[in-house]
Short mmCIF file of C-alpha atoms in Angstrom, two decimals:
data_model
loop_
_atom_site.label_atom_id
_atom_site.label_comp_id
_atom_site.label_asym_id
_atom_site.label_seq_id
_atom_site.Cartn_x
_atom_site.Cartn_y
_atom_site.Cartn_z
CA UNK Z 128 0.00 0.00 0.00
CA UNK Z 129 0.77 3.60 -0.19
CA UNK Z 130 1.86 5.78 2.55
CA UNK Z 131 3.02 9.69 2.69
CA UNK Z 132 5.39 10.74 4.77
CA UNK Z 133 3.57 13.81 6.64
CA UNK Z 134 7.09 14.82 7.58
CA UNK Z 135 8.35 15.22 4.27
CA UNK Z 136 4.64 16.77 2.74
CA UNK Z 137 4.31 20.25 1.70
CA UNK Z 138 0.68 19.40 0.92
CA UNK Z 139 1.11 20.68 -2.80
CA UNK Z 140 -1.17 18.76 -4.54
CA UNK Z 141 0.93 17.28 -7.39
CA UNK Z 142 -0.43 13.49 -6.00
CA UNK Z 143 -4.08 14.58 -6.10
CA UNK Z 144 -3.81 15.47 -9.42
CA UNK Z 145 -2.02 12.47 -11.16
CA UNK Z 146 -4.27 10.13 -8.52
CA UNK Z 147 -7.02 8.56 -11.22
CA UNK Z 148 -8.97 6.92 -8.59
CA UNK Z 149 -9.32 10.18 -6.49
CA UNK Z 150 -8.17 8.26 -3.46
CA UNK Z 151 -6.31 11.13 -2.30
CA UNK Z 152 -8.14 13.67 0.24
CA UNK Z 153 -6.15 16.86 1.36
CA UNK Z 154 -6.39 20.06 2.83
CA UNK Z 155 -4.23 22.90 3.98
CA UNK Z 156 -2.22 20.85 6.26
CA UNK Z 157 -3.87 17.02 6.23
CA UNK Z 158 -3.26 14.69 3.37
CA UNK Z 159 -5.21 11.05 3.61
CA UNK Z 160 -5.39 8.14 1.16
CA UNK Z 161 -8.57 6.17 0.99
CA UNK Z 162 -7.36 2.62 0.58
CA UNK Z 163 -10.73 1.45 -0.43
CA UNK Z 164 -9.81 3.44 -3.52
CA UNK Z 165 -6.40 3.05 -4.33
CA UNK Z 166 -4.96 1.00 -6.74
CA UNK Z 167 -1.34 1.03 -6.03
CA UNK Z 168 -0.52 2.56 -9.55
CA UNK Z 169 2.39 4.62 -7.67
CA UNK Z 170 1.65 7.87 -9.99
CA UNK Z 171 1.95 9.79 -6.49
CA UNK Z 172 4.78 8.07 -5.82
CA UNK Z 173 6.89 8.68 -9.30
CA UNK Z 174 5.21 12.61 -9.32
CA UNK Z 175 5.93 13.77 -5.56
CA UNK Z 176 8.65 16.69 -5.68
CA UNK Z 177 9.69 15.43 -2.14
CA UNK Z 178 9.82 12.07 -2.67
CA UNK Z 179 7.20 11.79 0.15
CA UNK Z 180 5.20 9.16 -0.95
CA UNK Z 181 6.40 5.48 -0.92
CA UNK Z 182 5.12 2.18 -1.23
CA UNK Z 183 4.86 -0.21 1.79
CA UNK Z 184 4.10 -3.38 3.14
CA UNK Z 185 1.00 -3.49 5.40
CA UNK Z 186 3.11 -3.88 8.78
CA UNK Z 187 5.73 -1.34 7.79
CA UNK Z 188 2.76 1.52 7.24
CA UNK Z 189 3.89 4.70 9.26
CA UNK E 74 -25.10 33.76 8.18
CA UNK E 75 -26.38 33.18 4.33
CA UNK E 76 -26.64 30.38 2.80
CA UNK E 77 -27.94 31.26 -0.33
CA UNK E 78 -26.02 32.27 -3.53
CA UNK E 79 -26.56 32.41 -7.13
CA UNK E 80 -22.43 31.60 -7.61
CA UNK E 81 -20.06 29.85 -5.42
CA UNK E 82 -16.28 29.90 -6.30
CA UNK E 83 -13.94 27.30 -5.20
CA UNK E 84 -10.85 28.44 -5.24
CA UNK E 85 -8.60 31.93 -4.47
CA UNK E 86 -5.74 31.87 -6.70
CA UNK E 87 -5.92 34.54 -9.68
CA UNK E 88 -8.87 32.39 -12.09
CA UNK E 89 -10.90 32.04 -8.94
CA UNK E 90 -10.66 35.60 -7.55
CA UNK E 91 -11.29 37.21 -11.34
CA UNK E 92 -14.16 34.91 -11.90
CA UNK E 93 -15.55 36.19 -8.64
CA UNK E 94 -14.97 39.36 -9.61
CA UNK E 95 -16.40 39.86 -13.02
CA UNK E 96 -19.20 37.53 -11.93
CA UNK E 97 -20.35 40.55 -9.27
CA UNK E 98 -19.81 42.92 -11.93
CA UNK E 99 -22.00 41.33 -13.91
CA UNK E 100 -24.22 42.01 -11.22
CA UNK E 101 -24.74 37.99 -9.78
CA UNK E 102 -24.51 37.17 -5.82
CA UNK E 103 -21.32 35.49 -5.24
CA UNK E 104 -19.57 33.78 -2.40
CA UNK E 105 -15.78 32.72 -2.90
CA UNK E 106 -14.05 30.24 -0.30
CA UNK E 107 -10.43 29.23 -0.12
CA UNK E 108 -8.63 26.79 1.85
CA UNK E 109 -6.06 28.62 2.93
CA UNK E 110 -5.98 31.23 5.81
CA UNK E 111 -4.60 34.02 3.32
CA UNK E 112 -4.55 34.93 -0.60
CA UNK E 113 -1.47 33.73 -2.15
CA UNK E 114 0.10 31.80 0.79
CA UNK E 115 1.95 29.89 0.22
CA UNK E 116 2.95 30.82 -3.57
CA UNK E 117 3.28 27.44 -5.54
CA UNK E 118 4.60 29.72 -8.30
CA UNK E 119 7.73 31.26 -10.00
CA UNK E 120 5.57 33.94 -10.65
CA UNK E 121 7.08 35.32 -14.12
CA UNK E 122 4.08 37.41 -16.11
CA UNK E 123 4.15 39.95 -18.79
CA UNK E 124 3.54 43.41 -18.40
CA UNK E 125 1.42 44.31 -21.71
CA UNK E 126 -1.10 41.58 -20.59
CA UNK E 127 -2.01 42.95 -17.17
CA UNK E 128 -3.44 45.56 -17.39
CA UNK E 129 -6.69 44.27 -18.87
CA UNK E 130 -7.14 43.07 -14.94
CA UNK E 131 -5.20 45.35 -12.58
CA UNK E 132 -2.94 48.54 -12.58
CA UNK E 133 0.35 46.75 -12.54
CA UNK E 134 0.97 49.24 -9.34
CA UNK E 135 5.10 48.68 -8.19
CA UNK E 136 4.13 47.07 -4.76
CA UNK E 137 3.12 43.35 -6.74
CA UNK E 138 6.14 43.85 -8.65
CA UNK E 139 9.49 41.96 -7.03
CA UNK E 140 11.46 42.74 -10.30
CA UNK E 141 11.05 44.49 -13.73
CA UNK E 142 13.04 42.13 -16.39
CA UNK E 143 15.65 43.56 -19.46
CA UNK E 144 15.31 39.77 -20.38
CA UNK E 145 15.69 36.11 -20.47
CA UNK E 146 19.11 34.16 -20.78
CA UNK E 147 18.39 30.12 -22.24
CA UNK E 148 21.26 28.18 -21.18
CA UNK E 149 22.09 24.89 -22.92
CA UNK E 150 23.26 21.69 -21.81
CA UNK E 151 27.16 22.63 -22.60
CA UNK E 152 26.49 26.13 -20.85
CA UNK E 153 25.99 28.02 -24.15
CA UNK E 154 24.05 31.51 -22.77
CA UNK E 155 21.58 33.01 -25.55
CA UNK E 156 20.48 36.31 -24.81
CA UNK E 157 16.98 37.08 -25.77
CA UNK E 158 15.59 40.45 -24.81
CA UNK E 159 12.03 40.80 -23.93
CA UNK E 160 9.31 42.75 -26.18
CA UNK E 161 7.40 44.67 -23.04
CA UNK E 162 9.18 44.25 -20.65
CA UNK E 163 8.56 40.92 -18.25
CA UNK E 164 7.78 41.42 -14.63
CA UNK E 165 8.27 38.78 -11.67
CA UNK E 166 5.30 39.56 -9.24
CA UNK E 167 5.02 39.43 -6.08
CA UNK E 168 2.26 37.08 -5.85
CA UNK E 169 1.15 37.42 -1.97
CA UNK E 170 0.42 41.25 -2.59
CA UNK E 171 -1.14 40.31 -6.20
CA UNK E 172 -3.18 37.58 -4.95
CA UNK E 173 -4.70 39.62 -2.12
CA UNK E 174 -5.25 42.96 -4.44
CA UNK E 175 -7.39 40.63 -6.53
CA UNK E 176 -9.26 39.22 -3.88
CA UNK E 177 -10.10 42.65 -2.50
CA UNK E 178 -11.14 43.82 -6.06
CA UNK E 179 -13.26 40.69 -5.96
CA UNK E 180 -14.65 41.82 -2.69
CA UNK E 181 -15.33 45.22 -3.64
CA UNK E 182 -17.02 44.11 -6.62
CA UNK E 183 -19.59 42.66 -3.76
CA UNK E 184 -18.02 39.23 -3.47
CA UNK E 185 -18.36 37.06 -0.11
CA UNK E 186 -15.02 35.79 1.20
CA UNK E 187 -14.74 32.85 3.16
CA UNK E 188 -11.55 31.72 3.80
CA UNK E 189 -9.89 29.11 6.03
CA UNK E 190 -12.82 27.22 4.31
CA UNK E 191 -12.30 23.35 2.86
CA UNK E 192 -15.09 21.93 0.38
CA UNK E 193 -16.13 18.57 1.25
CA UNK E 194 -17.75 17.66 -1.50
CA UNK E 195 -20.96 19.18 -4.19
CA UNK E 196 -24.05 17.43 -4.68
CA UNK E 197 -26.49 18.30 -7.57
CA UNK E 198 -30.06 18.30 -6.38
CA UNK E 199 -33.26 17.32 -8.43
CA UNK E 200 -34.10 21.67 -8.53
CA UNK E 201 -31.19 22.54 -10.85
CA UNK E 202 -28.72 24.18 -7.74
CA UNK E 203 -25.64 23.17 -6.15
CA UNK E 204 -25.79 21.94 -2.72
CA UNK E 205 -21.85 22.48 -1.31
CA UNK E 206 -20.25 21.08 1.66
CA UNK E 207 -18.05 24.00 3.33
CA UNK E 208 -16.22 22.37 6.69
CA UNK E 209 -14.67 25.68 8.68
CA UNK E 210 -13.16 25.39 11.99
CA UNK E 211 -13.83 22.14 12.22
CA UNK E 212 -17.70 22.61 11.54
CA UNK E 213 -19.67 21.83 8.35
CA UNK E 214 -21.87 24.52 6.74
CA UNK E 215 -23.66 24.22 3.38
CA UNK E 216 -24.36 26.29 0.79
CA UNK E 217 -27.07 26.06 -2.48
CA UNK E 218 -26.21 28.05 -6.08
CA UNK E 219 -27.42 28.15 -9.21
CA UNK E 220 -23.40 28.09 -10.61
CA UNK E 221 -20.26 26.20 -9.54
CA UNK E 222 -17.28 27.91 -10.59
CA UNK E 223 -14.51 25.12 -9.66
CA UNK E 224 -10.63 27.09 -9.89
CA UNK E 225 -9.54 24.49 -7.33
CA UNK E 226 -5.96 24.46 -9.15
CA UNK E 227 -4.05 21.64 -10.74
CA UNK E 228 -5.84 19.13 -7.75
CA UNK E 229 -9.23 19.69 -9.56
CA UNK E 230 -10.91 17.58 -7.51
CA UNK E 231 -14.18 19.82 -7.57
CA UNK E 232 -14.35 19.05 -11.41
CA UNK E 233 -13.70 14.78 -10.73
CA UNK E 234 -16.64 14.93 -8.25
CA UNK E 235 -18.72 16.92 -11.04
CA UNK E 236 -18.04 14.24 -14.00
CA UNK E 237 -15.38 15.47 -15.96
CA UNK E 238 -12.26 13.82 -15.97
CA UNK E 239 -9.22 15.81 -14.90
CA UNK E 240 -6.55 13.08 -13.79
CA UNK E 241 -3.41 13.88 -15.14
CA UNK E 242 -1.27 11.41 -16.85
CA UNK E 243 2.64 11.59 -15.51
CA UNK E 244 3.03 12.85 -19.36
CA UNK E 245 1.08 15.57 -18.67
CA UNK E 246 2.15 17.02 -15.48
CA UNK E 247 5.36 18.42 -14.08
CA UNK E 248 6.93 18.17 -10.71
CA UNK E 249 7.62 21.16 -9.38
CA UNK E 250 10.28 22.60 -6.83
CA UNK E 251 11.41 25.95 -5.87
CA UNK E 252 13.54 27.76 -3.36
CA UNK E 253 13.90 31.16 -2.45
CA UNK E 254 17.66 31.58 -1.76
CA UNK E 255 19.73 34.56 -0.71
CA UNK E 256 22.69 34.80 -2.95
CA UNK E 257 24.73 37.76 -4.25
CA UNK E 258 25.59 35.96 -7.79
CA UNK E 259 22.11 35.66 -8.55
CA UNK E 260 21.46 38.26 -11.58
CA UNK E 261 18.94 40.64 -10.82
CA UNK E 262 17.81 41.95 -14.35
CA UNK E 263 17.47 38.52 -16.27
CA UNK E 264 15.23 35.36 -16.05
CA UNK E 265 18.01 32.49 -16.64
CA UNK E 266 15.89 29.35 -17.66
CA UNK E 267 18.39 25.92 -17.90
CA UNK E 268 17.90 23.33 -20.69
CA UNK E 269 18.93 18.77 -20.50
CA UNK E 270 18.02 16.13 -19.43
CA UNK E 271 21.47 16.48 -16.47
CA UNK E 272 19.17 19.45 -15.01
CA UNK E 273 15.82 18.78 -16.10
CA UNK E 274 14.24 15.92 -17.97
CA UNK E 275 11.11 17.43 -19.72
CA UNK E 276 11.06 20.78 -18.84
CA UNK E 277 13.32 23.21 -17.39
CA UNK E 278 15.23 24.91 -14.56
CA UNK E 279 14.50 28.65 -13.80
CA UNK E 280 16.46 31.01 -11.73
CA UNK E 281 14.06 34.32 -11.24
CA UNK E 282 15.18 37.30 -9.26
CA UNK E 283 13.12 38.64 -6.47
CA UNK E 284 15.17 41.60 -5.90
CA UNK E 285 18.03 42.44 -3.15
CA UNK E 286 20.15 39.21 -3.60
CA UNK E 287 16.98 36.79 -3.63
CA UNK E 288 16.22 34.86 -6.27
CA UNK E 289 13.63 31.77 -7.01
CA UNK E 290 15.41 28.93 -8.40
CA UNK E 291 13.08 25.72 -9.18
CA UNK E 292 12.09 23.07 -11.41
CA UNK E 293 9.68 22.01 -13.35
CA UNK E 294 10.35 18.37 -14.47
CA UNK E 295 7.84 15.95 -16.53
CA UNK E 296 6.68 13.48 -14.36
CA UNK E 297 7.14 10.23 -16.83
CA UNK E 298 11.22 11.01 -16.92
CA UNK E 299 12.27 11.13 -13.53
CA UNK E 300 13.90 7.52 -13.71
CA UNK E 301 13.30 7.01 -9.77
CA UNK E 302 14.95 10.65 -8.86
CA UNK E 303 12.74 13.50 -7.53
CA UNK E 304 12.43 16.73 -8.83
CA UNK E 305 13.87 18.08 -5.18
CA UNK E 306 16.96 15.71 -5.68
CA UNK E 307 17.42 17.75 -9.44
CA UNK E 308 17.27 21.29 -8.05
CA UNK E 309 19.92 20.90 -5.02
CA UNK E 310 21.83 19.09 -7.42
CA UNK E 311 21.87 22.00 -9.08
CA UNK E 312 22.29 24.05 -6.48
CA UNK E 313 25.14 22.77 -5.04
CA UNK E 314 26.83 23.11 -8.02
CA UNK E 315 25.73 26.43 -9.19
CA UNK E 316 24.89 28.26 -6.30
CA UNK E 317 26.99 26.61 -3.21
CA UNK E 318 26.46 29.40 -1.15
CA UNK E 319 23.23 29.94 -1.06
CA UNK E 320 21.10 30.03 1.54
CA UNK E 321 17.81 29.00 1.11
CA UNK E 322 14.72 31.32 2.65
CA UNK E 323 11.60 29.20 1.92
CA UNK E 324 10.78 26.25 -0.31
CA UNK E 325 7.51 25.15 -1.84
CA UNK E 326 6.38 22.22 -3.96
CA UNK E 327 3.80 22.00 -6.97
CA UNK E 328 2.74 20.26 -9.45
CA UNK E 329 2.35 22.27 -13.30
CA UNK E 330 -0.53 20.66 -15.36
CA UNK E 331 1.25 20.71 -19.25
CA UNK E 332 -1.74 19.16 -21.03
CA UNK E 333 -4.02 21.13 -23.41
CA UNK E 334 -7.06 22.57 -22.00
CA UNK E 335 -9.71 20.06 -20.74
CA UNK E 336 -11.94 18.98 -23.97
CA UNK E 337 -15.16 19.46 -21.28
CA UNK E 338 -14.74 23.42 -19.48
CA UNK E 339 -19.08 23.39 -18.38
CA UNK E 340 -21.37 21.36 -17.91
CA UNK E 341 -25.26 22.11 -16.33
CA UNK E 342 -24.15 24.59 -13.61
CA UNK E 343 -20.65 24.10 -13.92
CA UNK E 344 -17.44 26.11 -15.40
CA UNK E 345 -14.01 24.84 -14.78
CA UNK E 346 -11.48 28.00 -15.27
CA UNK E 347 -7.77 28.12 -14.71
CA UNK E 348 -5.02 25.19 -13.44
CA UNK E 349 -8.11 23.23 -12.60
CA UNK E 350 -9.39 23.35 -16.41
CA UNK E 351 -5.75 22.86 -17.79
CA UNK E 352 -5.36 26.30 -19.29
CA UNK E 353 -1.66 26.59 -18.36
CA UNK E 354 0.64 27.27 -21.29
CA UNK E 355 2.08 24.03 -21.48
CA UNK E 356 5.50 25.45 -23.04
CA UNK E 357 6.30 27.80 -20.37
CA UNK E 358 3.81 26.40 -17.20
CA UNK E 359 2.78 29.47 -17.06
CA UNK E 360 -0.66 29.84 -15.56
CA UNK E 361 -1.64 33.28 -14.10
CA UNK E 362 -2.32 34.98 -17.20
CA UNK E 363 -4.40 32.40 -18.58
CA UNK E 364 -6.35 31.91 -15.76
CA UNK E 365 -7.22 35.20 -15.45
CA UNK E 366 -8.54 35.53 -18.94
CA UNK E 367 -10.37 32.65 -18.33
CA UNK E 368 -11.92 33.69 -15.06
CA UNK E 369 -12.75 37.38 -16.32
CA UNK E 370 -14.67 34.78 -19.43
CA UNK E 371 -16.32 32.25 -16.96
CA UNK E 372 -17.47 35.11 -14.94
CA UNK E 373 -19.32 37.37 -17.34
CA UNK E 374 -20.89 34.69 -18.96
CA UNK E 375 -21.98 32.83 -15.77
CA UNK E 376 -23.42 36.30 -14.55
CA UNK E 377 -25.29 37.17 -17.83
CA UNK E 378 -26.98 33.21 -18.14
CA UNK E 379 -27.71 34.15 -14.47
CA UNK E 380 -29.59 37.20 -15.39
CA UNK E 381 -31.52 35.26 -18.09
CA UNK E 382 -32.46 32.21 -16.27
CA UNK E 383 -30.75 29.58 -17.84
CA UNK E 384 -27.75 28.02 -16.94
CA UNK E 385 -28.24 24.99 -18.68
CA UNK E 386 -24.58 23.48 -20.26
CA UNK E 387 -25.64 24.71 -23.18
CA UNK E 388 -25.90 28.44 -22.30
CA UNK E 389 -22.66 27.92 -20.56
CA UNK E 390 -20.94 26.81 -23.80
CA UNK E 391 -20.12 30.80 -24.47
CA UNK E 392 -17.55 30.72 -22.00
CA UNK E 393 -15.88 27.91 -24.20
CA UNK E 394 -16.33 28.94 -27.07
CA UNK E 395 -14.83 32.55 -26.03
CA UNK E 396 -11.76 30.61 -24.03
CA UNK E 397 -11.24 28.98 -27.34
CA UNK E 398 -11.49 31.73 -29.89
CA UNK E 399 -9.31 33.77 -27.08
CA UNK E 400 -6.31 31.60 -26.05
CA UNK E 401 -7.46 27.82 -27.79
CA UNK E 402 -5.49 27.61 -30.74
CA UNK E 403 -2.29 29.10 -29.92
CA UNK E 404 -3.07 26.90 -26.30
CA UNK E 405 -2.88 23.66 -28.80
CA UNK E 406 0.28 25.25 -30.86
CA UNK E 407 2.33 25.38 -27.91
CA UNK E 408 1.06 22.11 -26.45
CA UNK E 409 2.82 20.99 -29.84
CA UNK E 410 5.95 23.11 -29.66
CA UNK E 411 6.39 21.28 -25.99
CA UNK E 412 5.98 18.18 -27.24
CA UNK E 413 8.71 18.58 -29.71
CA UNK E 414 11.55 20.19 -27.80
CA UNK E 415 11.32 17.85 -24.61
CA UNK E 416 12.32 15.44 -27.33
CA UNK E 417 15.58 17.48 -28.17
CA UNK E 418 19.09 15.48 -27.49
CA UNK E 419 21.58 17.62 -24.78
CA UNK E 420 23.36 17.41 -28.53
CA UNK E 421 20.48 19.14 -30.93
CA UNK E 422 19.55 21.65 -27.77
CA UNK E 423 23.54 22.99 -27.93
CA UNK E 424 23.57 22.89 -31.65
CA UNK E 425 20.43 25.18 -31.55
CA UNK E 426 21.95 27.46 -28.70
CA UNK E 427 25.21 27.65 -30.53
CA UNK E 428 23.61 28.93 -34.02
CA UNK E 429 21.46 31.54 -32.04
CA UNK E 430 24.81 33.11 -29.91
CA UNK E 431 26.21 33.56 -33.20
CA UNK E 432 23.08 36.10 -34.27
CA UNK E 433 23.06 39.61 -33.38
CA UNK E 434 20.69 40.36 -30.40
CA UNK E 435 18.00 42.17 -31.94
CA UNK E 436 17.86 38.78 -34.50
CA UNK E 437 16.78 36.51 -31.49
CA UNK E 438 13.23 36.08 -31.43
CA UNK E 439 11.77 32.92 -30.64
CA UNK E 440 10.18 32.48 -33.80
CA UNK E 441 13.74 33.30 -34.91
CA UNK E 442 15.29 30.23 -32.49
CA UNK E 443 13.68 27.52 -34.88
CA UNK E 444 14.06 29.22 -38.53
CA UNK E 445 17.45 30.08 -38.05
CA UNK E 446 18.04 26.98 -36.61
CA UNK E 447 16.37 24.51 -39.50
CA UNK E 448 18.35 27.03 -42.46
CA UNK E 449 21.32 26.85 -40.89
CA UNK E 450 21.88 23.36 -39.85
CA UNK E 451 19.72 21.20 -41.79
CA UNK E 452 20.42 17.83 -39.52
CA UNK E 453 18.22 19.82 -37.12
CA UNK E 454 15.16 20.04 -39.38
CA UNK E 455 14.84 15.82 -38.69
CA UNK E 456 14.91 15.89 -35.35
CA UNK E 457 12.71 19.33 -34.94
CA UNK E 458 10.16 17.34 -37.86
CA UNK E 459 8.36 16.39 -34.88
CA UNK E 460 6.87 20.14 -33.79
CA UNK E 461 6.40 20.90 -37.23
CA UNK E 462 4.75 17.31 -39.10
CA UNK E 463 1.29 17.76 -37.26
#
């Protein structure tokens, strides 16, 4: 699954907008991803400027 | 407080705030909410604009200026500088005074401002009006219009939840990184834009000067050639190399939609205007021009089918068909031109930038850049057949 480093987030939108599912919920300073909806394509991942975003396995999720 | 309008406008940056605006003007009852606490904070933007083009919106007064441009300097892969001097001169704003001097033209126009204010979601009821979820503070108020104008920015969620589809491929999208950095060396009377796929796969680097030794130096890289890097890994690459001393102020991130505009801008009740209805020029990324245009368009028209009770898809159509006849076609043309010269080799990019430093100044146009180039050095004209075979 996917999982965003909240540390590393400047909540700029760049993963909303390449997320086709629209799995991605965020506001000013709160970013969420609705695993119902995702599909693990890893378009945040590759498009993140921070590199924020990363894959992981269920019992590694931070 | 009321919960009533005939407009609501999601979104403050520049589309948003214009739409709002010219919506008022056009004598409509309009309520605007943005996320964030303030206008234009924090600016996801190198904020580069021409001066010619805004006055149409705003006197181009010297406190939303940073810095007034004699130019732009294109470096190539082997370092090659080509000078180009700019027709009118460009201006880098100062986007968190611009932002706000739009909002409050919006406001005295008769605008309500909500800020601090996150929508939840829209819902389109069986009696032809909006009903939007606004959660502020923590609580959730609604709100019922007639029109929905989503400028929600390159996230365009607003325009997902209303049917159209906005997802971005990593094609069409840029990752974006800038810093502000305090540094002597940085020039203060030239944009300096950096070409190859060393400093930036797909798109470019920019250094812009913000006046007194500040300068914003970012990237804007195309999301399908990273190869596994990031674009923040690019820029203090870059940094480190070009500006070691630097120290950085402030950083933000974005993303730059480079796709042509949406095919779908309305539907019943709907107009999607700026980042969020991929109006950006998809050459440059730049976007506040455009989405100004295309606000001052959404909101007239959305005010006058308003006025005459029908604001049916159909009636909205004007607004496309004016964004089109407006900024459409040369929109597509430089979709095209992109397209082409992210596809340049390091080696066709120098061989370009070396043929242009050998021009006198007042030869180097843009339109220039690619004649000169194809007479001169024919090899070119097979790798450039791309931008030009369509």
């Amino acid at each position: 699954m996917i999982a965003v480093d909240r540390e590393l987030c400047d909540f700029c939108g760049t993963c909303v907008a390449v997320c086709q599912p629209d799995a991605i919920f965020l506001a000013e300073r709160d970013i969420r991803i609705d695993l119902e909806k995702c599909t693990d394509c890893e378009n945040c991942v590759i498009a993140c400027p921070l590199g924020a975003m990363r894959e992981v396995s269920d019992e590694d999720r931070f | 407080m009321k919960t009533d309008f005939e407009i609501v406008v999601i979104g403050g940056g520049p589309a948003g705030t214009t739409a709002a605006r010219f919506a008022c003007i056009g004598g409509a009852e309009v309520l605007l909410v943005e996320r964030r606490r303030e206008f234009g904070v924090p600016t996801r933007c190198a904020e580069g604009v021409g001066e010619t083009s805004l006055a149409e919106f705003l006197k181009p007064d010297p406190s939303l200026i940073s810095r007034r441009l004699k130019g732009a300097r294109l470096i190539s892969p082997d370092g090659t500088a080509v000078e180009l001097t700019v027709e009118g001169s460009g201006l880098i704003l100062e986007r968190k005074i611009f932002d706000r001097k739009l909002a409050e033209l919006a406001g005295e126009a008769g605008t309500e401002i909500r800020l601090n204010s996150q929508v939840t979601s829209i819902e389109r009821a069986g009696d032809h009006r909006w009903r939007t979820k606004i959660s502020q503070n923590g609580t959730e108020k609604k709100v019922t219009s007639r029109i929905i104008i989503a400028a929600d920015g390159v996230e365009s969620r607003v325009g997902r939840w209303a049917g159209f589809k906005t997802a971005l491929s990593l094609h069409n999208i840029e990752s974006g990184l800038q810093y502000q950095i305090y540094d002597e060396s940085v020039d203060q009377n030239f944009s300096e834009l950096y070409f190859g796929e060393e400093v930036a796969p797909g798109g470019y680097l920019w250094c812009f000067p913000k006046g007194e030794g500040v300068g914003s130096v970012g990237v804007g890289l195309a999301a399908d050639r990273l190869k596994g890097k990031t674009a923040r890994s690019f820029l203090d690459d870059f940094l480190h190399e070009k500006f070691p001393n630097a120290r950085i102020i402030s950083m933000v991130a974005g993303g730059i939609p480079v796709s042509v505009t949406l095919k779908e801008i309305v539907g019943d009740g709907i107009m999607l205007v700026g980042d969020a209805a991929r109006q950006v020029n998809p050459m440059t990324g730049a976007g506040i021009l455009n989405g100004m245009i295309a606000g001052k368009l959404a909101g007239e028209v959305a005010a006058s089918a308003i006025k005459q009770g029908d604001t049916s898809k159909e009636r909205l159509q004007e607004y496309h068909k004016l964004w089109h006849q407006r900024v459409g076609k040369i929109h597509r043309a430089y979709y095209i031109i992109k397209e082409g010269v992210i596809k340049l080799s390091d080696d066709s990019l120098n061989r370009v930038a070396h043929l242009l430093s050998d021009l006198p100044p007042e030869k180097r146009t843009i339109k220039r850049v690619f004649f000169t180039a194809l007479s001169r050095d024919p090899r070119l004209l097979l790798e450039l057949r791309h931008i030009f075979g369509r």
